[in-house]
PDB file of C-alpha atoms and ligand atoms in Angstrom:
ATOM      1  CA  MET A  10     137.753 128.752 139.728  1.00 97.00           C
ATOM      2  CA  LYS A  11     138.520 127.858 136.140  1.00 98.00           C
ATOM      3  CA  ILE A  12     141.455 125.599 135.242  1.00 98.00           C
ATOM      4  CA  ASP A  13     142.672 124.947 131.702  1.00 98.00           C
ATOM      5  CA  VAL A  14     145.089 122.062 131.265  1.00 98.00           C
ATOM      6  CA  LEU A  15     147.158 122.096 128.070  1.00 98.00           C
ATOM      7  CA  THR A  16     148.318 118.626 127.054  1.00 97.00           C
ATOM      8  CA  ILE A  17     148.833 116.373 124.048  1.00 96.00           C
ATOM      9  CA  PHE A  18     147.489 113.439 126.090  1.00 96.00           C
ATOM     10  CA  PRO A  19     144.037 114.603 127.226  1.00 97.00           C
ATOM     11  CA  ASP A  20     143.025 111.012 128.023  1.00 97.00           C
ATOM     12  CA  MET A  21     145.742 110.857 130.685  1.00 97.00           C
ATOM     13  CA  VAL A  22     144.111 113.750 132.506  1.00 97.00           C
ATOM     14  CA  LYS A  23     140.355 113.795 131.798  1.00 96.00           C
ATOM     15  CA  PRO A  24     139.221 110.554 133.469  1.00 95.00           C
ATOM     16  CA  ILE A  25     141.037 111.343 136.717  1.00 95.00           C
ATOM     17  CA  LEU A  26     139.608 114.857 136.945  1.00 94.00           C
ATOM     18  CA  GLY A  27     136.108 113.409 136.578  1.00 91.00           C
ATOM     19  CA  GLN A  28     136.473 111.447 139.837  1.00 92.00           C
ATOM     20  CA  SER A  29     136.211 112.070 143.543  1.00 92.00           C
ATOM     21  CA  ILE A  30     136.244 115.568 145.032  1.00 91.00           C
ATOM     22  CA  VAL A  31     137.429 117.336 141.859  1.00 93.00           C
ATOM     23  CA  GLY A  32     134.810 115.497 139.757  1.00 94.00           C
ATOM     24  CA  ARG A  33     132.082 116.423 142.247  1.00 94.00           C
ATOM     25  CA  ALA A  34     133.131 120.082 142.274  1.00 94.00           C
ATOM     26  CA  VAL A  35     132.959 120.161 138.458  1.00 95.00           C
ATOM     27  CA  HIS A  36     129.586 118.401 138.505  1.00 95.00           C
ATOM     28  CA  GLU A  37     128.256 120.946 141.019  1.00 94.00           C
ATOM     29  CA  LYS A  38     129.627 123.779 138.851  1.00 95.00           C
ATOM     30  CA  LYS A  39     131.859 125.069 141.648  1.00 94.00           C
ATOM     31  CA  LEU A  40     134.786 124.491 139.335  1.00 96.00           C
ATOM     32  CA  GLU A  41     135.334 124.523 135.559  1.00 97.00           C
ATOM     33  CA  ILE A  42     138.084 122.351 134.102  1.00 96.00           C
ATOM     34  CA  ASN A  43     138.954 122.299 130.412  1.00 97.00           C
ATOM     35  CA  VAL A  44     141.463 119.842 129.046  1.00 97.00           C
ATOM     36  CA  ILE A  45     142.865 121.281 125.824  1.00 98.00           C
ATOM     37  CA  ASP A  46     144.797 119.213 123.286  1.00 98.00           C
ATOM     38  CA  PHE A  47     147.315 121.738 121.999  1.00 97.00           C
ATOM     39  CA  ARG A  48     148.021 119.489 119.034  1.00 97.00           C
ATOM     40  CA  ASP A  49     144.812 120.999 117.627  1.00 97.00           C
ATOM     41  CA  HIS A  50     146.615 124.367 117.588  1.00 97.00           C
ATOM     42  CA  SER A  51     149.611 123.227 115.568  1.00 96.00           C
ATOM     43  CA  PRO A  52     150.116 125.292 112.402  1.00 94.00           C
ATOM     44  CA  ASN A  53     151.621 122.188 110.790  1.00 89.00           C
ATOM     45  CA  LYS A  54     149.356 120.227 108.416  1.00 93.00           C
ATOM     46  CA  HIS A  55     150.333 116.976 110.124  1.00 94.00           C
ATOM     47  CA  LYS A  56     149.582 118.517 113.545  1.00 95.00           C
ATOM     48  CA  LYS A  57     153.189 118.057 114.599  1.00 95.00           C
ATOM     49  CA  VAL A  58     153.987 119.585 117.980  1.00 96.00           C
ATOM     50  CA  ASP A  59     157.660 118.615 118.293  1.00 95.00           C
ATOM     51  CA  ASP A  60     160.838 118.936 116.264  1.00 95.00           C
ATOM     52  CA  THR A  61     164.541 118.120 116.436  1.00 95.00           C
ATOM     53  CA  PRO A  62     166.740 120.436 118.527  1.00 95.00           C
ATOM     54  CA  TYR A  63     168.798 123.170 116.873  1.00 97.00           C
ATOM     55  CA  GLY A  64     172.446 122.408 117.540  1.00 96.00           C
ATOM     56  CA  GLY A  65     171.762 118.678 117.450  1.00 96.00           C
ATOM     57  CA  GLY A  66     171.407 116.181 120.237  1.00 93.00           C
ATOM     58  CA  ALA A  67     169.061 113.401 121.268  1.00 92.00           C
ATOM     59  CA  GLY A  68     165.315 113.627 121.581  1.00 91.00           C
ATOM     60  CA  MET A  69     162.647 116.010 120.389  1.00 94.00           C
ATOM     61  CA  VAL A  70     161.726 119.498 121.532  1.00 95.00           C
ATOM     62  CA  LEU A  71     158.210 120.885 121.993  1.00 96.00           C
ATOM     63  CA  ARG A  72     157.574 123.690 119.482  1.00 96.00           C
ATOM     64  CA  VAL A  73     156.490 127.117 120.590  1.00 97.00           C
ATOM     65  CA  GLU A  74     153.582 127.803 118.158  1.00 97.00           C
ATOM     66  CA  PRO A  75     151.096 125.073 119.197  1.00 97.00           C
ATOM     67  CA  VAL A  76     151.494 126.052 122.853  1.00 98.00           C
ATOM     68  CA  VAL A  77     151.238 129.815 122.335  1.00 98.00           C
ATOM     69  CA  ASN A  78     148.333 129.435 119.854  1.00 98.00           C
ATOM     70  CA  ALA A  79     146.453 127.233 122.339  1.00 98.00           C
ATOM     71  CA  LEU A  80     147.171 129.690 125.145  1.00 98.00           C
ATOM     72  CA  ARG A  81     145.888 132.658 123.125  1.00 98.00           C
ATOM     73  CA  ALA A  82     142.691 130.787 122.225  1.00 98.00           C
ATOM     74  CA  ILE A  83     141.726 130.528 125.914  1.00 98.00           C
ATOM     75  CA  ASP A  84     139.121 133.038 127.051  1.00 98.00           C
ATOM     76  CA  GLY A  85     140.647 135.364 129.641  1.00 98.00           C
ATOM     77  CA  HIS A  86     144.175 134.015 129.186  1.00 98.00           C
ATOM     78  CA  GLU A  87     145.623 137.514 129.641  1.00 98.00           C
ATOM     79  CA  HIS A  88     144.546 137.586 133.288  1.00 98.00           C
ATOM     80  CA  ALA A  89     145.061 133.904 134.125  1.00 98.00           C
ATOM     81  CA  HIS A  90     147.933 132.605 136.242  1.00 98.00           C
ATOM     82  CA  LYS A  91     149.956 130.461 133.853  1.00 98.00           C
ATOM     83  CA  ILE A  92     152.076 127.542 135.029  1.00 98.00           C
ATOM     84  CA  ILE A  93     154.458 125.126 133.284  1.00 98.00           C
ATOM     85  CA  MET A  94     154.933 121.685 134.853  1.00 98.00           C
ATOM     86  CA  THR A  95     158.624 120.809 134.558  1.00 96.00           C
ATOM     87  CA  PRO A  96     161.283 119.089 136.684  1.00 95.00           C
ATOM     88  CA  GLN A  97     163.220 122.381 136.392  1.00 95.00           C
ATOM     89  CA  GLY A  98     160.491 124.273 138.272  1.00 96.00           C
ATOM     90  CA  LYS A  99     160.097 125.395 141.874  1.00 98.00           C
ATOM     91  CA  PRO A 100     159.638 122.379 144.182  1.00 98.00           C
ATOM     92  CA  TYR A 101     155.920 122.129 144.952  1.00 98.00           C
ATOM     93  CA  ALA A 102     154.636 122.212 148.523  1.00 97.00           C
ATOM     94  CA  GLN A 103     151.390 122.723 150.444  1.00 96.00           C
ATOM     95  CA  ALA A 104     152.016 126.486 150.656  1.00 96.00           C
ATOM     96  CA  ASP A 105     151.969 126.616 146.828  1.00 98.00           C
ATOM     97  CA  ALA A 106     148.651 124.747 146.704  1.00 97.00           C
ATOM     98  CA  SER A 107     147.285 127.251 149.191  1.00 96.00           C
ATOM     99  CA  ARG A 108     148.572 130.207 147.170  1.00 98.00           C
ATOM    100  CA  LEU A 109     147.241 128.837 143.857  1.00 98.00           C
ATOM    101  CA  SER A 110     143.808 128.109 145.352  1.00 97.00           C
ATOM    102  CA  THR A 111     143.189 131.877 145.614  1.00 97.00           C
ATOM    103  CA  HIS A 112     143.406 132.444 141.837  1.00 98.00           C
ATOM    104  CA  ASP A 113     140.238 132.651 139.705  1.00 98.00           C
ATOM    105  CA  HIS A 114     141.856 131.161 136.626  1.00 98.00           C
ATOM    106  CA  LEU A 115     144.824 128.822 136.240  1.00 98.00           C
ATOM    107  CA  ILE A 116     146.337 127.588 132.984  1.00 98.00           C
ATOM    108  CA  VAL A 117     148.612 124.559 133.363  1.00 98.00           C
ATOM    109  CA  LEU A 118     150.944 123.367 130.597  1.00 98.00           C
ATOM    110  CA  CYS A 119     152.108 119.760 130.626  1.00 97.00           C
ATOM    111  CA  GLY A 120     155.574 119.614 129.056  1.00 89.00           C
ATOM    112  CA  HIS A 121     156.750 116.658 127.006  1.00 80.00           C
ATOM    113  CA  TYR A 122     159.673 115.228 125.099  1.00 70.00           C
ATOM    114  CA  GLU A 123     163.263 116.041 125.997  1.00 77.00           C
ATOM    115  CA  GLY A 124     162.230 119.575 126.692  1.00 89.00           C
ATOM    116  CA  PHE A 125     160.404 122.568 125.320  1.00 94.00           C
ATOM    117  CA  ASP A 126     161.493 125.478 123.206  1.00 97.00           C
ATOM    118  CA  GLU A 127     162.960 128.075 125.545  1.00 97.00           C
ATOM    119  CA  ARG A 128     160.712 130.790 124.038  1.00 98.00           C
ATOM    120  CA  ILE A 129     157.654 129.114 125.607  1.00 98.00           C
ATOM    121  CA  ARG A 130     158.849 130.235 129.059  1.00 97.00           C
ATOM    122  CA  ALA A 131     158.177 133.944 128.472  1.00 98.00           C
ATOM    123  CA  HIS A 132     154.440 133.240 128.082  1.00 98.00           C
ATOM    124  CA  PHE A 133     154.047 131.712 131.562  1.00 98.00           C
ATOM    125  CA  ASP A 134     154.197 133.112 135.092  1.00 98.00           C
ATOM    126  CA  GLU A 135     155.883 130.258 136.917  1.00 98.00           C
ATOM    127  CA  GLU A 136     157.318 126.763 136.600  1.00 98.00           C
ATOM    128  CA  ILE A 137     156.561 124.009 139.085  1.00 98.00           C
ATOM    129  CA  SER A 138     158.190 120.633 139.768  1.00 97.00           C
ATOM    130  CA  ILE A 139     156.487 117.994 141.913  1.00 98.00           C
ATOM    131  CA  GLY A 140     159.788 116.395 142.896  1.00 97.00           C
ATOM    132  CA  ASP A 141     163.344 115.587 141.925  1.00 96.00           C
ATOM    133  CA  TYR A 142     162.559 112.833 139.436  1.00 96.00           C
ATOM    134  CA  VAL A 143     161.624 112.895 135.767  1.00 94.00           C
ATOM    135  CA  LEU A 144     158.187 111.791 134.582  1.00 96.00           C
ATOM    136  CA  THR A 145     157.395 110.982 130.942  1.00 93.00           C
ATOM    137  CA  GLY A 146     155.444 114.238 130.812  1.00 95.00           C
ATOM    138  CA  GLY A 147     153.778 116.868 132.948  1.00 97.00           C
ATOM    139  CA  GLU A 148     150.304 115.258 133.030  1.00 98.00           C
ATOM    140  CA  VAL A 149     150.630 113.398 136.332  1.00 97.00           C
ATOM    141  CA  ALA A 150     152.324 116.467 137.817  1.00 98.00           C
ATOM    142  CA  ALA A 151     149.439 118.676 136.633  1.00 98.00           C
ATOM    143  CA  LEU A 152     146.983 116.278 138.301  1.00 97.00           C
ATOM    144  CA  VAL A 153     148.919 116.598 141.547  1.00 98.00           C
ATOM    145  CA  LEU A 154     148.718 120.376 141.311  1.00 98.00           C
ATOM    146  CA  VAL A 155     144.994 120.424 140.465  1.00 97.00           C
ATOM    147  CA  GLU A 156     144.078 117.865 143.186  1.00 95.00           C
ATOM    148  CA  SER A 157     145.993 119.617 145.923  1.00 97.00           C
ATOM    149  CA  THR A 158     144.822 123.111 144.928  1.00 97.00           C
ATOM    150  CA  VAL A 159     141.130 122.441 144.313  1.00 95.00           C
ATOM    151  CA  ARG A 160     140.511 120.832 147.706  1.00 94.00           C
ATOM    152  CA  LEU A 161     141.602 124.080 149.381  1.00 95.00           C
ATOM    153  CA  ILE A 162     138.982 126.232 147.636  1.00 94.00           C
ATOM    154  CA  PRO A 163     136.327 127.137 150.238  1.00 92.00           C
ATOM    155  CA  GLY A 164     133.166 125.058 149.800  1.00 90.00           C
ATOM    156  CA  ILE A 165     134.832 122.220 147.889  1.00 89.00           C
ATOM    157  CA  LEU A 166     135.489 119.787 150.736  1.00 87.00           C
ATOM    158  CA  ASN A 167     132.459 118.573 152.707  1.00 72.00           C
ATOM    159  CA  LYS A 168     133.481 120.358 155.847  1.00 64.00           C
ATOM    160  CA  ASP A 169     135.341 123.604 155.326  1.00 53.00           C
ATOM    161  CA  ALA A 170     137.435 122.771 158.365  1.00 54.00           C
ATOM    162  CA  SER A 171     138.627 119.405 157.113  1.00 72.00           C
ATOM    163  CA  HIS A 172     141.864 120.716 155.643  1.00 80.00           C
ATOM    164  CA  GLN A 173     142.751 122.889 158.634  1.00 74.00           C
ATOM    165  CA  ASP A 174     144.553 119.972 160.299  1.00 76.00           C
ATOM    166  CA  ASP A 175     146.129 118.561 157.117  1.00 83.00           C
ATOM    167  CA  SER A 176     149.714 117.466 157.247  1.00 82.00           C
ATOM    168  CA  PHE A 177     151.977 120.438 156.362  1.00 85.00           C
ATOM    169  CA  SER A 178     149.306 123.104 156.884  1.00 78.00           C
ATOM    170  CA  HIS A 179     150.921 124.109 160.197  1.00 86.00           C
ATOM    171  CA  GLY A 180     154.374 122.873 159.286  1.00 92.00           C
ATOM    172  CA  LEU A 181     153.722 119.522 160.997  1.00 96.00           C
ATOM    173  CA  LEU A 182     152.581 116.078 159.865  1.00 96.00           C
ATOM    174  CA  GLU A 183     149.060 115.227 160.935  1.00 94.00           C
ATOM    175  CA  TYR A 184     148.276 113.418 164.224  1.00 96.00           C
ATOM    176  CA  PRO A 185     147.146 109.735 164.191  1.00 96.00           C
ATOM    177  CA  HIS A 186     143.466 108.948 163.560  1.00 96.00           C
ATOM    178  CA  TYR A 187     141.284 106.139 164.946  1.00 97.00           C
ATOM    179  CA  THR A 188     137.722 104.971 164.359  1.00 97.00           C
ATOM    180  CA  ARG A 189     135.642 101.941 165.424  1.00 97.00           C
ATOM    181  CA  PRO A 190     136.272  99.349 166.778  1.00 98.00           C
ATOM    182  CA  ARG A 191     137.701 100.460 170.120  1.00 98.00           C
ATOM    183  CA  GLU A 192     139.883  97.379 170.124  1.00 97.00           C
ATOM    184  CA  PHE A 193     141.280  95.433 167.156  1.00 98.00           C
ATOM    185  CA  GLU A 194     143.370  92.291 167.795  1.00 98.00           C
ATOM    186  CA  GLY A 195     144.461  93.637 171.153  1.00 98.00           C
ATOM    187  CA  GLU A 196     145.309  97.143 169.867  1.00 98.00           C
ATOM    188  CA  ARG A 197     143.270  99.705 171.749  1.00 98.00           C
ATOM    189  CA  VAL A 198     142.331 103.226 170.722  1.00 98.00           C
ATOM    190  CA  PRO A 199     144.194 105.693 172.996  1.00 98.00           C
ATOM    191  CA  GLU A 200     142.034 106.336 176.071  1.00 98.00           C
ATOM    192  CA  VAL A 201     142.203 110.124 175.732  1.00 98.00           C
ATOM    193  CA  LEU A 202     140.235 109.993 172.432  1.00 98.00           C
ATOM    194  CA  LEU A 203     137.341 108.283 174.229  1.00 98.00           C
ATOM    195  CA  SER A 204     137.382 110.728 177.144  1.00 97.00           C
ATOM    196  CA  GLY A 205     135.203 113.434 175.616  1.00 97.00           C
ATOM    197  CA  ASN A 206     137.671 115.975 177.052  1.00 98.00           C
ATOM    198  CA  HIS A 207     138.254 118.219 174.038  1.00 98.00           C
ATOM    199  CA  GLN A 208     141.088 120.157 175.636  1.00 98.00           C
ATOM    200  CA  ALA A 209     142.936 116.940 176.494  1.00 98.00           C
ATOM    201  CA  ILE A 210     142.315 115.547 172.989  1.00 98.00           C
ATOM    202  CA  GLU A 211     143.699 118.677 171.369  1.00 96.00           C
ATOM    203  CA  THR A 212     146.806 118.594 173.586  1.00 98.00           C
ATOM    204  CA  TRP A 213     147.361 114.893 172.789  1.00 98.00           C
ATOM    205  CA  ARG A 214     146.943 115.449 169.048  1.00 97.00           C
ATOM    206  CA  LYS A 215     149.374 118.342 169.025  1.00 96.00           C
ATOM    207  CA  ALA A 216     151.962 116.319 170.969  1.00 97.00           C
ATOM    208  CA  GLU A 217     151.544 113.348 168.602  1.00 97.00           C
ATOM    209  CA  ALA A 218     151.880 115.591 165.539  1.00 96.00           C
ATOM    210  CA  VAL A 219     155.124 117.026 166.935  1.00 97.00           C
ATOM    211  CA  LYS A 220     156.447 113.559 167.875  1.00 98.00           C
ATOM    212  CA  ARG A 221     155.598 112.132 164.463  1.00 97.00           C
ATOM    213  CA  THR A 222     157.126 115.052 162.549  1.00 97.00           C
ATOM    214  CA  LYS A 223     160.316 114.876 164.615  1.00 98.00           C
ATOM    215  CA  ALA A 224     160.656 111.122 163.928  1.00 98.00           C
ATOM    216  CA  ARG A 225     159.692 111.046 160.258  1.00 98.00           C
ATOM    217  CA  ARG A 226     160.597 114.492 158.927  1.00 97.00           C
ATOM    218  CA  PRO A 227     163.435 116.055 160.914  1.00 98.00           C
ATOM    219  CA  ASP A 228     163.776 118.676 158.147  1.00 96.00           C
ATOM    220  CA  LEU A 229     160.190 119.881 158.668  1.00 96.00           C
ATOM    221  CA  PHE A 230     160.602 119.697 162.421  1.00 97.00           C
ATOM    222  CA  GLU A 231     163.642 121.942 162.353  1.00 97.00           C
ATOM    223  CA  THR A 232     161.757 124.598 160.354  1.00 95.00           C
ATOM    224  CA  TYR A 233     158.785 124.271 162.700  1.00 95.00           C
ATOM    225  CA  GLU A 234     160.948 124.694 165.810  1.00 95.00           C
ATOM    226  CA  LYS A 235     162.672 127.760 164.365  1.00 95.00           C
ATOM    227  CA  ALA A 236     159.291 129.359 163.563  1.00 93.00           C
ATOM    228  CA  GLN A 237     158.036 128.604 167.090  1.00 92.00           C
ATOM    229  CA  LYS A 238     161.127 130.205 168.641  1.00 93.00           C
ATOM    230  CA  LYS A 239     160.683 133.280 166.475  1.00 92.00           C
ATOM    231  CA  ARG A 240     157.137 133.590 167.743  1.00 86.00           C
ATOM    232  CA  GLY A 241     158.489 133.314 171.299  1.00 87.00           C
ATOM    233  CA  LYS A 242     156.886 129.935 172.029  1.00 73.00           C
TER     234      LYS A 242
HETATM  235  N1  ADE B 317     157.486 116.729 134.054  1.00 74.45           N
HETATM  236  C1  ADE B 317     158.350 115.703 134.107  1.00 74.45           C
HETATM  237  N2  ADE B 317     158.809 115.501 135.342  1.00 74.45           N
HETATM  238  C2  ADE B 317     158.197 116.444 136.124  1.00 74.45           C
HETATM  239  C3  ADE B 317     158.267 116.776 137.506  1.00 74.45           C
HETATM  240  N3  ADE B 317     159.066 116.108 138.349  1.00 74.45           N
HETATM  241  N4  ADE B 317     157.523 117.797 137.952  1.00 74.45           N
HETATM  242  C4  ADE B 317     156.734 118.500 137.094  1.00 74.45           C
HETATM  243  N5  ADE B 317     156.634 118.237 135.790  1.00 74.45           N
HETATM  244  C5  ADE B 317     157.352 117.223 135.305  1.00 74.45           C
END
């Protein structure tokens, strides 16, 4: 997969994408990430990317030309899936990460200022929000999207199976995990996990995932129950 991130703050994005699983995938050439400073594509001699809003009002608005020029300079941009990070976008969830992980080429625009010129929208395929709060810009949101998407690409995580049980992937939160020691300050690891009985372990994990989801995320649990009923379970 190739991902191009369009931002005016490349240093907010670059160091993070060089770390951990994403960094390793780039290093191993399983993934290409380019962080593009769209200020370099401003037609203005002072490299200005923002301007005051027509009609007046507070704050600055991101201009259309630097963004569209930067977009058009990207190899293969015509066929890429193009996303704007904005609090006005579709609320992001695991199913979106899963969907995006199947694309060969993503272009992600980090918005800034009070907003962006409305004419930018027509050049992108979708708009995504990572939650109902406003960040100073789309950079952290773009990192969330890249992190959550890249780890779902086959061959990126150590074990291909290690995201199968992720929270949300089956509509439930994940079951509790334990490792050594067997006992810590009187707290023992549940006996079933030491039993070697894989069937019993699976049943216990499923029950714990359901219990945990019901307690912590009744909204998810309701959706899960409805889906189960539909499937006749
Ligand atoms: N830019 C600013 N706030 C954002 C949010 N909540 N999601 C995506 N992009 C953003």
